[in-house]
PDB file of C-alpha atoms and ligand atoms in Angstrom:
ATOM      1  CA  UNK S   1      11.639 -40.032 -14.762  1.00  0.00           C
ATOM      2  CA  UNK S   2      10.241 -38.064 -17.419  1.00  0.00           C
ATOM      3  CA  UNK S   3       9.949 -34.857 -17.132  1.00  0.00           C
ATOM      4  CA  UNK S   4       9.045 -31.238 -19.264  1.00  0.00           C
ATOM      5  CA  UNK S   5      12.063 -29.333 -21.153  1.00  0.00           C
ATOM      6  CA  UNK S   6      11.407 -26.098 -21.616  1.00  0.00           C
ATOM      7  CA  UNK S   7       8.427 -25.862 -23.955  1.00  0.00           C
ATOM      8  CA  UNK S   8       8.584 -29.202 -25.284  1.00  0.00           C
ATOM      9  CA  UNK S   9       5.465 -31.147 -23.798  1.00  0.00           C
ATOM     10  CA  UNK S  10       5.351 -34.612 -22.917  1.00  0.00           C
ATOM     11  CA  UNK S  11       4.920 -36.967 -26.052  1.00  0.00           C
ATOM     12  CA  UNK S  12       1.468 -38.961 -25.546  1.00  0.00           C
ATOM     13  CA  UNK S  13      -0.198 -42.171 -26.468  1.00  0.00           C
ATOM     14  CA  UNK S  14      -3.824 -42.451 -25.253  1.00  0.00           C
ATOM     15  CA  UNK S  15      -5.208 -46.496 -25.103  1.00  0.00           C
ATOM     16  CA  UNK S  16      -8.953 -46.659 -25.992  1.00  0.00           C
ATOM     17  CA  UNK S  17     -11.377 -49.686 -25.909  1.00  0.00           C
ATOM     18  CA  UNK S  18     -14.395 -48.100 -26.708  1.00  0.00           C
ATOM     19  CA  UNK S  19     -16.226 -44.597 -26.677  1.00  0.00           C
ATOM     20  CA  UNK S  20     -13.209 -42.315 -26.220  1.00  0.00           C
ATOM     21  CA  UNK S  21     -14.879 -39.143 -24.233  1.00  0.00           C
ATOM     22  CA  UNK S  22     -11.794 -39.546 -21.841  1.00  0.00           C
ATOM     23  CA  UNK S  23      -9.861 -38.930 -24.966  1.00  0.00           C
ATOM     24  CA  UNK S  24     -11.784 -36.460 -26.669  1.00  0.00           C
ATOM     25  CA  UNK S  25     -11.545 -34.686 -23.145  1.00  0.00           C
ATOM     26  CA  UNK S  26      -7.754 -35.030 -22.974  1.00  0.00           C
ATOM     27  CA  UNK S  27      -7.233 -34.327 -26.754  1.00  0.00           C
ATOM     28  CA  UNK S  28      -9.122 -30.812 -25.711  1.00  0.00           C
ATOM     29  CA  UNK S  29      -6.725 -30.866 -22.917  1.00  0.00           C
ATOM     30  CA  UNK S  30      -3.734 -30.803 -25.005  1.00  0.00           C
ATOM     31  CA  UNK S  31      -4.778 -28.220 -27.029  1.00  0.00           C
ATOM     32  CA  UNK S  32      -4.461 -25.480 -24.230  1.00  0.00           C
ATOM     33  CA  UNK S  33      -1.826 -23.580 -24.037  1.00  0.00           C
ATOM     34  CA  UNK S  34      -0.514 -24.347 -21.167  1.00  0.00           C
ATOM     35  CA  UNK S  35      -0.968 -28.281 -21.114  1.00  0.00           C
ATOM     36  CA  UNK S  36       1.937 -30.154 -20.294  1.00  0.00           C
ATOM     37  CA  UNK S  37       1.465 -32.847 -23.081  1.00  0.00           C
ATOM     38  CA  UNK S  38       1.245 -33.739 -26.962  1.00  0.00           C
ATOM     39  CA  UNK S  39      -1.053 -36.277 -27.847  1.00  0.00           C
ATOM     40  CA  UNK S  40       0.991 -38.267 -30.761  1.00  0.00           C
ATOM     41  CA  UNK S  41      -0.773 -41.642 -31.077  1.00  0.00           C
ATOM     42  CA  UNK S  42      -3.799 -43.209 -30.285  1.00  0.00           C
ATOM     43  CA  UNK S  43      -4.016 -47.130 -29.944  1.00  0.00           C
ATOM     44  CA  UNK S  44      -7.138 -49.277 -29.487  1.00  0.00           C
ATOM     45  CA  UNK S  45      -7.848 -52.668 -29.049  1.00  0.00           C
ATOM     46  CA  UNK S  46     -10.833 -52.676 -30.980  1.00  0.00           C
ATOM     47  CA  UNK S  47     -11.184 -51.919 -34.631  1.00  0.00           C
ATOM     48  CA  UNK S  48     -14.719 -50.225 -33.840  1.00  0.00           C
ATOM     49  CA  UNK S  49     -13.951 -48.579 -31.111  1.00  0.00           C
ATOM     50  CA  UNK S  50     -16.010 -45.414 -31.734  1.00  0.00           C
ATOM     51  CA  UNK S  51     -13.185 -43.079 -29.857  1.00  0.00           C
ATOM     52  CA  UNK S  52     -11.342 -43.893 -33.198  1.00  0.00           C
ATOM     53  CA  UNK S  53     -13.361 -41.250 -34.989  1.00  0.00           C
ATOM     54  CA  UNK S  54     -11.027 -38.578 -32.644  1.00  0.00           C
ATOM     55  CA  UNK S  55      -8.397 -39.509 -34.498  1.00  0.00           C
ATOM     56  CA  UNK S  56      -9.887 -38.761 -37.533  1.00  0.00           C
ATOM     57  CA  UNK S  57     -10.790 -35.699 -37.126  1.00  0.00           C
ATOM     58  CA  UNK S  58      -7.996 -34.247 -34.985  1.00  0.00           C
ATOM     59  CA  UNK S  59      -5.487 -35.604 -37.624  1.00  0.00           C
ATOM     60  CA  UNK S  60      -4.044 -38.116 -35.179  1.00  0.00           C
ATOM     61  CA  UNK S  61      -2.064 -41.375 -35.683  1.00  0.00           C
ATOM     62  CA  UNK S  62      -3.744 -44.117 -34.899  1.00  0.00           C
ATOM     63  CA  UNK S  63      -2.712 -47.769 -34.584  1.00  0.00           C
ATOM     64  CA  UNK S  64      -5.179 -50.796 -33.816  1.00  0.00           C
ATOM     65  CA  UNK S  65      -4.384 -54.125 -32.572  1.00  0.00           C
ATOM     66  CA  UNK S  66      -6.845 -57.080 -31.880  1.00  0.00           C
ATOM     67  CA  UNK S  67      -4.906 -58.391 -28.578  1.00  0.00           C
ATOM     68  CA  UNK S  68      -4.956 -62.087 -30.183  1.00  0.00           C
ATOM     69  CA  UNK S  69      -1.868 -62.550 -29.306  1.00  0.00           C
ATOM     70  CA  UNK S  70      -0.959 -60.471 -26.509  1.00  0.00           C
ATOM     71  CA  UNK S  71       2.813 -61.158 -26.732  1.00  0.00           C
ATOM     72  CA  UNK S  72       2.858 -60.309 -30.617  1.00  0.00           C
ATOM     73  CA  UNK S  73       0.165 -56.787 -29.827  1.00  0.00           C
ATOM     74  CA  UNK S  74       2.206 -55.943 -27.158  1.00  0.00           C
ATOM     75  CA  UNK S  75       5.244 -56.253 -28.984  1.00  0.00           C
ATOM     76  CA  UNK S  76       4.461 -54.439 -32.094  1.00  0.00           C
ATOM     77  CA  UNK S  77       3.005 -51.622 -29.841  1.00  0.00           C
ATOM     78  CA  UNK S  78       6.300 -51.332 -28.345  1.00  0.00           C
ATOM     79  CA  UNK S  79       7.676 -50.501 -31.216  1.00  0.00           C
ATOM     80  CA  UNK S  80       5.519 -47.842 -32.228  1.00  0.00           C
ATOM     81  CA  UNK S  81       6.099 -46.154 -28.932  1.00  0.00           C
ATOM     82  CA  UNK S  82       9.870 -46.004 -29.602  1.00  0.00           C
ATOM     83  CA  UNK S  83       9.330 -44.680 -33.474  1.00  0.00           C
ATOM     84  CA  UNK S  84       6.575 -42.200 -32.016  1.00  0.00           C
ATOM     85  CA  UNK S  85       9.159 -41.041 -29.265  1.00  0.00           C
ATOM     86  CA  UNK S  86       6.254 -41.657 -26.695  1.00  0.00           C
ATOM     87  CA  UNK S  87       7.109 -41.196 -22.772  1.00  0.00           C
ATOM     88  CA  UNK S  88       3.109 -40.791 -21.276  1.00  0.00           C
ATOM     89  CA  UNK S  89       0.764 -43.776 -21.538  1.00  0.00           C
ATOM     90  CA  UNK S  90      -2.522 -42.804 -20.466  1.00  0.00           C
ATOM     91  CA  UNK S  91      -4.754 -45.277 -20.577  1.00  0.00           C
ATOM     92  CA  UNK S  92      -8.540 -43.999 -21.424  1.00  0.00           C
ATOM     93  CA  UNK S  93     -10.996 -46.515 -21.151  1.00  0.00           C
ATOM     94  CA  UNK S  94      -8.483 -49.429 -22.488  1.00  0.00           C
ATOM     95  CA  UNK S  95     -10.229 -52.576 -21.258  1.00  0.00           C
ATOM     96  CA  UNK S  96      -7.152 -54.948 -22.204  1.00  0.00           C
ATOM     97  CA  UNK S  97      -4.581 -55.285 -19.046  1.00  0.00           C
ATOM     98  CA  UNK S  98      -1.041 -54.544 -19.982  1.00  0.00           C
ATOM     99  CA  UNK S  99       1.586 -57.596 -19.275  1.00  0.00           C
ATOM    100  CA  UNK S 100       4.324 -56.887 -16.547  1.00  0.00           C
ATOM    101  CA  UNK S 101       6.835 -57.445 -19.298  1.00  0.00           C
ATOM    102  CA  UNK S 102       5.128 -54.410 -21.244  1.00  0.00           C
ATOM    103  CA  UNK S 103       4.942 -52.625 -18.271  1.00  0.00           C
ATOM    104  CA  UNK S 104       8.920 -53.072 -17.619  1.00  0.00           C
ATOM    105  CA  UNK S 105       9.990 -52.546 -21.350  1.00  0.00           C
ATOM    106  CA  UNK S 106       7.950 -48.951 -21.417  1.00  0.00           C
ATOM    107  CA  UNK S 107      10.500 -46.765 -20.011  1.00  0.00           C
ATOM    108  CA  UNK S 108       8.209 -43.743 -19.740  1.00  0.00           C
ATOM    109  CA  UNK S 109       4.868 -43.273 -17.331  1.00  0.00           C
ATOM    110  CA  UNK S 110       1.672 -45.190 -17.361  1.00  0.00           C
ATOM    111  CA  UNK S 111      -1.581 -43.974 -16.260  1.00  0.00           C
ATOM    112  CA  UNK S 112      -5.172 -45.152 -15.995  1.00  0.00           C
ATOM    113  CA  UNK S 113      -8.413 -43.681 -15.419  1.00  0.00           C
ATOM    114  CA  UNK S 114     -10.658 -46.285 -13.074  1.00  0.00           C
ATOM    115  CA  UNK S 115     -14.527 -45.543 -12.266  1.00  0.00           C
ATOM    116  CA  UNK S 116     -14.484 -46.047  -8.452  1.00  0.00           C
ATOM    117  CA  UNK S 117     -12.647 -44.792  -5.195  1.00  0.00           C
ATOM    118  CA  UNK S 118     -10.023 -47.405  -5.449  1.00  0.00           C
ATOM    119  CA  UNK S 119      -8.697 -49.577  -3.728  1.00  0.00           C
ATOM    120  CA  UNK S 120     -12.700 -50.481  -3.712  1.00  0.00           C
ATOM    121  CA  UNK S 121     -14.311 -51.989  -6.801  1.00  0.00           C
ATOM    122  CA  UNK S 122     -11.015 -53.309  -8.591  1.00  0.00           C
ATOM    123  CA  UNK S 123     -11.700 -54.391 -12.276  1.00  0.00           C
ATOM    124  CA  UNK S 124     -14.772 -54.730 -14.493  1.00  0.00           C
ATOM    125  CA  UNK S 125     -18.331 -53.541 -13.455  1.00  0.00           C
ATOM    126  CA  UNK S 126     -17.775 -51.155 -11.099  1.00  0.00           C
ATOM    127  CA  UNK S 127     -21.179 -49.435 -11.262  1.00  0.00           C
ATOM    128  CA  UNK S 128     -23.539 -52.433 -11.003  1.00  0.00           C
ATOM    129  CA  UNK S 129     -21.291 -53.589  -8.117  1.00  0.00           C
ATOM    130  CA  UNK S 130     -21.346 -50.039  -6.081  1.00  0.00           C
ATOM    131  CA  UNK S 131     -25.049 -50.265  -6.527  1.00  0.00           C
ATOM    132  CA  UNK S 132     -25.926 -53.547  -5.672  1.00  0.00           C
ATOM    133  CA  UNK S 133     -23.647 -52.817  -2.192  1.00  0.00           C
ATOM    134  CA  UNK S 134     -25.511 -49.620  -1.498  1.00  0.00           C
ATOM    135  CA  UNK S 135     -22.652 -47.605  -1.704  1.00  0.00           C
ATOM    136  CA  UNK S 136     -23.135 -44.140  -0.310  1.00  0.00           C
ATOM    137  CA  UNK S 137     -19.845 -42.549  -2.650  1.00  0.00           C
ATOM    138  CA  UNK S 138     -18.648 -44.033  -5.170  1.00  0.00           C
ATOM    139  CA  UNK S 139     -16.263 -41.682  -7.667  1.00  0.00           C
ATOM    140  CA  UNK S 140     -12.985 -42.138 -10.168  1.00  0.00           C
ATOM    141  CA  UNK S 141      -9.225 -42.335  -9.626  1.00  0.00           C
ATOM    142  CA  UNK S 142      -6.226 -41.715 -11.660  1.00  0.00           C
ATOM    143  CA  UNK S 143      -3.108 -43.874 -11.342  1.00  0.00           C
ATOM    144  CA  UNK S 144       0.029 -44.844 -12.253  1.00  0.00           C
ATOM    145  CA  UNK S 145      -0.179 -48.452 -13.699  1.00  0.00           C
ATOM    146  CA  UNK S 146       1.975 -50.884 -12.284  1.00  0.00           C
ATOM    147  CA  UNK S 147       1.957 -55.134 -12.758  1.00  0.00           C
ATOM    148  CA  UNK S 148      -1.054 -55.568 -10.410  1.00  0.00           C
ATOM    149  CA  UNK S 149      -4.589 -54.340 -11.894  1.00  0.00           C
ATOM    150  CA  UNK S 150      -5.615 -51.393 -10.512  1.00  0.00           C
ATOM    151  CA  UNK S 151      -3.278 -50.918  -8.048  1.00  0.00           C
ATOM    152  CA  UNK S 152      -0.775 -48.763  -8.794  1.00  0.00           C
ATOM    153  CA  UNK S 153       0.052 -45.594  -6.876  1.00  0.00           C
ATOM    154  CA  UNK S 154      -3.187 -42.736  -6.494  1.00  0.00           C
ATOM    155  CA  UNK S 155      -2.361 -39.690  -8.068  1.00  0.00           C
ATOM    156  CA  UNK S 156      -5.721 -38.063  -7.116  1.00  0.00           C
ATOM    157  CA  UNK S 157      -9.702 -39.319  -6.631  1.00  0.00           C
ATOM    158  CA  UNK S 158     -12.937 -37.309  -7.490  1.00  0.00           C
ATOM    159  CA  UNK S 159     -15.645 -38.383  -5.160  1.00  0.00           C
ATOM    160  CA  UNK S 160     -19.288 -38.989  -6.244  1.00  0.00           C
ATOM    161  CA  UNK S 161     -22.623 -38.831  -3.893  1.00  0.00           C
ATOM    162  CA  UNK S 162     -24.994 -41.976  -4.341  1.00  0.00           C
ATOM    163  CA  UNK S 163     -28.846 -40.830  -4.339  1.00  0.00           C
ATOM    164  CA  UNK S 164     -31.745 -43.565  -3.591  1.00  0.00           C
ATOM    165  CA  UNK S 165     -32.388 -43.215  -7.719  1.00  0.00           C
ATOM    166  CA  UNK S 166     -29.327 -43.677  -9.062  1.00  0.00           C
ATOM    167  CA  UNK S 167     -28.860 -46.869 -11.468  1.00  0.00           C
ATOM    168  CA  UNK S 168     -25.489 -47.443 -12.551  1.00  0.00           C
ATOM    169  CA  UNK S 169     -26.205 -45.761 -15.595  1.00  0.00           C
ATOM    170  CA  UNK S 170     -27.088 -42.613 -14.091  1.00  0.00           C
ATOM    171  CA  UNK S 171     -24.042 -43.345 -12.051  1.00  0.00           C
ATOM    172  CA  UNK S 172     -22.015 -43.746 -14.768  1.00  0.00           C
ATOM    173  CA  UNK S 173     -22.695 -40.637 -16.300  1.00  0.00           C
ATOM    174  CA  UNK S 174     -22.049 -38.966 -13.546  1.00  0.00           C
ATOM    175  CA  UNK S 175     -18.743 -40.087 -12.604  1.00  0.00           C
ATOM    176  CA  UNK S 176     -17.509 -39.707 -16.345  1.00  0.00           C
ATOM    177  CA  UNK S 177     -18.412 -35.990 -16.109  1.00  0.00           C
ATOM    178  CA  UNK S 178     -15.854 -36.034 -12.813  1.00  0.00           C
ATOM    179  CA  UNK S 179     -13.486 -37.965 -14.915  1.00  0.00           C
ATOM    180  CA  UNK S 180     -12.948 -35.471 -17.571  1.00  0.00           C
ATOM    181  CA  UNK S 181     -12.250 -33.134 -15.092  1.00  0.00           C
ATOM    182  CA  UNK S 182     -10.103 -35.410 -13.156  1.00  0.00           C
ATOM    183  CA  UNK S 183      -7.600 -36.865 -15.894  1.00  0.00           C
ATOM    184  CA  UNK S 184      -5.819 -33.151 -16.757  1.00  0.00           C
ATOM    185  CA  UNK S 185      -5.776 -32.365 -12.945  1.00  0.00           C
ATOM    186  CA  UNK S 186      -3.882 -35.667 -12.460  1.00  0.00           C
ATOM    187  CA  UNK S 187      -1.570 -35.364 -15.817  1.00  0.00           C
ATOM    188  CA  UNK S 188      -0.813 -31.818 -14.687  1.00  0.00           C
ATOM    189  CA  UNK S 189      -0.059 -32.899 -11.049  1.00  0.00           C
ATOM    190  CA  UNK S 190       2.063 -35.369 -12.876  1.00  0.00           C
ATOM    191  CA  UNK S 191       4.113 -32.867 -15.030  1.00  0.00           C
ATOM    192  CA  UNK S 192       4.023 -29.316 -12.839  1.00  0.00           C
TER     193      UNK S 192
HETATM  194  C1  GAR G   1     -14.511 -44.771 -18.254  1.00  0.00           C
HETATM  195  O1  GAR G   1     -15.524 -44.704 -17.295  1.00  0.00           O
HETATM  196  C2  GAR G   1     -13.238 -45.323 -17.641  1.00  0.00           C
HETATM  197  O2  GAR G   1     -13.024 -44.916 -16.324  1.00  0.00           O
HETATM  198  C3  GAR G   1     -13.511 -46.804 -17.699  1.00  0.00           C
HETATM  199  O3  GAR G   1     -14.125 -47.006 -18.938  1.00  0.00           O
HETATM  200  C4  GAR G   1     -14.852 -45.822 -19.312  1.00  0.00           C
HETATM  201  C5  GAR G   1     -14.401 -45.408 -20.686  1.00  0.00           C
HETATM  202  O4  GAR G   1     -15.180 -44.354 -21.167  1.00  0.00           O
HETATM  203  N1  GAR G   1     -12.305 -47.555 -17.565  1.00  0.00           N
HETATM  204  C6  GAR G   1     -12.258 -48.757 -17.020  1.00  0.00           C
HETATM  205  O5  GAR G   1     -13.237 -49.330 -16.580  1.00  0.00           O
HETATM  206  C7  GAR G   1     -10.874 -49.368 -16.971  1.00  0.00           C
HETATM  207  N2  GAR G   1     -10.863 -50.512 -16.167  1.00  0.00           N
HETATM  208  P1  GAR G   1     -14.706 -43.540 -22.446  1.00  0.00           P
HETATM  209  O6  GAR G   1     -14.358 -44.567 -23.537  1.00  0.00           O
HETATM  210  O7  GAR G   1     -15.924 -42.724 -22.824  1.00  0.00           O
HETATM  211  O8  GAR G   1     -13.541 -42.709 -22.069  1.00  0.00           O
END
């Protein structure tokens, strides 16, 4: 179990696929002074992954791998966790899915940020699919990761009202607005 010494905060590596608000949100996050974490590394799947700019300009190491091979990715990554001292994986958007074997060799915490009220709308397309079922909610959950895809334990859910416009872009936005706000609630619920 990992847990907060004193002052020292929890070292962190955010995963990023793509935009990165969830980790300009939790690199904000980490600058309070009272946040329980230290975001050391940033890894993304994707050379262009536009969240990679963050790490530019907050001066923060970064590390891409193309997922090619997953065994050789997830094994180099692996490493970099154990030189960065790394004991929080939170997962921001990363649209790879980690193996069990990474999972078991990560001795610290994983967590993910997922855009629905899980266990509904598992996996990719969450938005089109909550619209097409006339969903009356639909929302975002944080969780810890574990060898099955999105189904690892809740740590807490944000809940999100469906009106007769909304398209799941509008839907989208909406429930990544609740997601910035949900991610440091859940890491701090985590940590305090
Ligand atoms: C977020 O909505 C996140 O919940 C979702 O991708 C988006 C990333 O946005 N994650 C997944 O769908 C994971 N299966 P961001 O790059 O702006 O943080």
């Amino acid at each position: 179990m990992v847990k907060l010494i004193g002052s020292n905060r929890v070292r962190t590596a955010v995963f990023i696929s793509g935009t990165g608000s969830n980790l300009k949100n939790l690199i904000k996050f980490s600058f309070l002074n009272k946040s329980p974490i230290n975001i050391s590394l940033i890894v993304s799947s994707n050379k262009r992954a536009k969240g990679l700019n963050f790490a530019n300009r907050y001066k923060i190491k970064k590390k891409i791998y193309n997922f090619n091979s997953m065994k050789k990715s997830e094994s180099l990554i692996l490493k970099q966790l154990k030189i960065n001292k790394i004991s929080l994986i939170c997962l921001a958007g990363f649209m790879k899915i980690l193996s069990p074997n990474f999972i078991k060799k990560f001795r610290g915490i994983i967590l993910n940020i997922h855009p629905s009220l899980l266990p509904k709308y598992k996996g990719l397309n969450t938005h089109e699919r909550v619209i097409q079922n006339k969903e009356k909610y639909s929302g975002c959950t944080v969780h810890y990761v574990n060898s099955r895809l999105d189904s690892g334990k809740i740590i807490l859910q944000a809940k999100v009202k469906i009106l007769k416009e909304d398209t799941s872009s509008s839907l989208k936005k909406k429930i990544l607005k609740q997601e910035h706000l949900l991610y440091p609630k859940a890491i701090n619920k985590v940590f305090f």
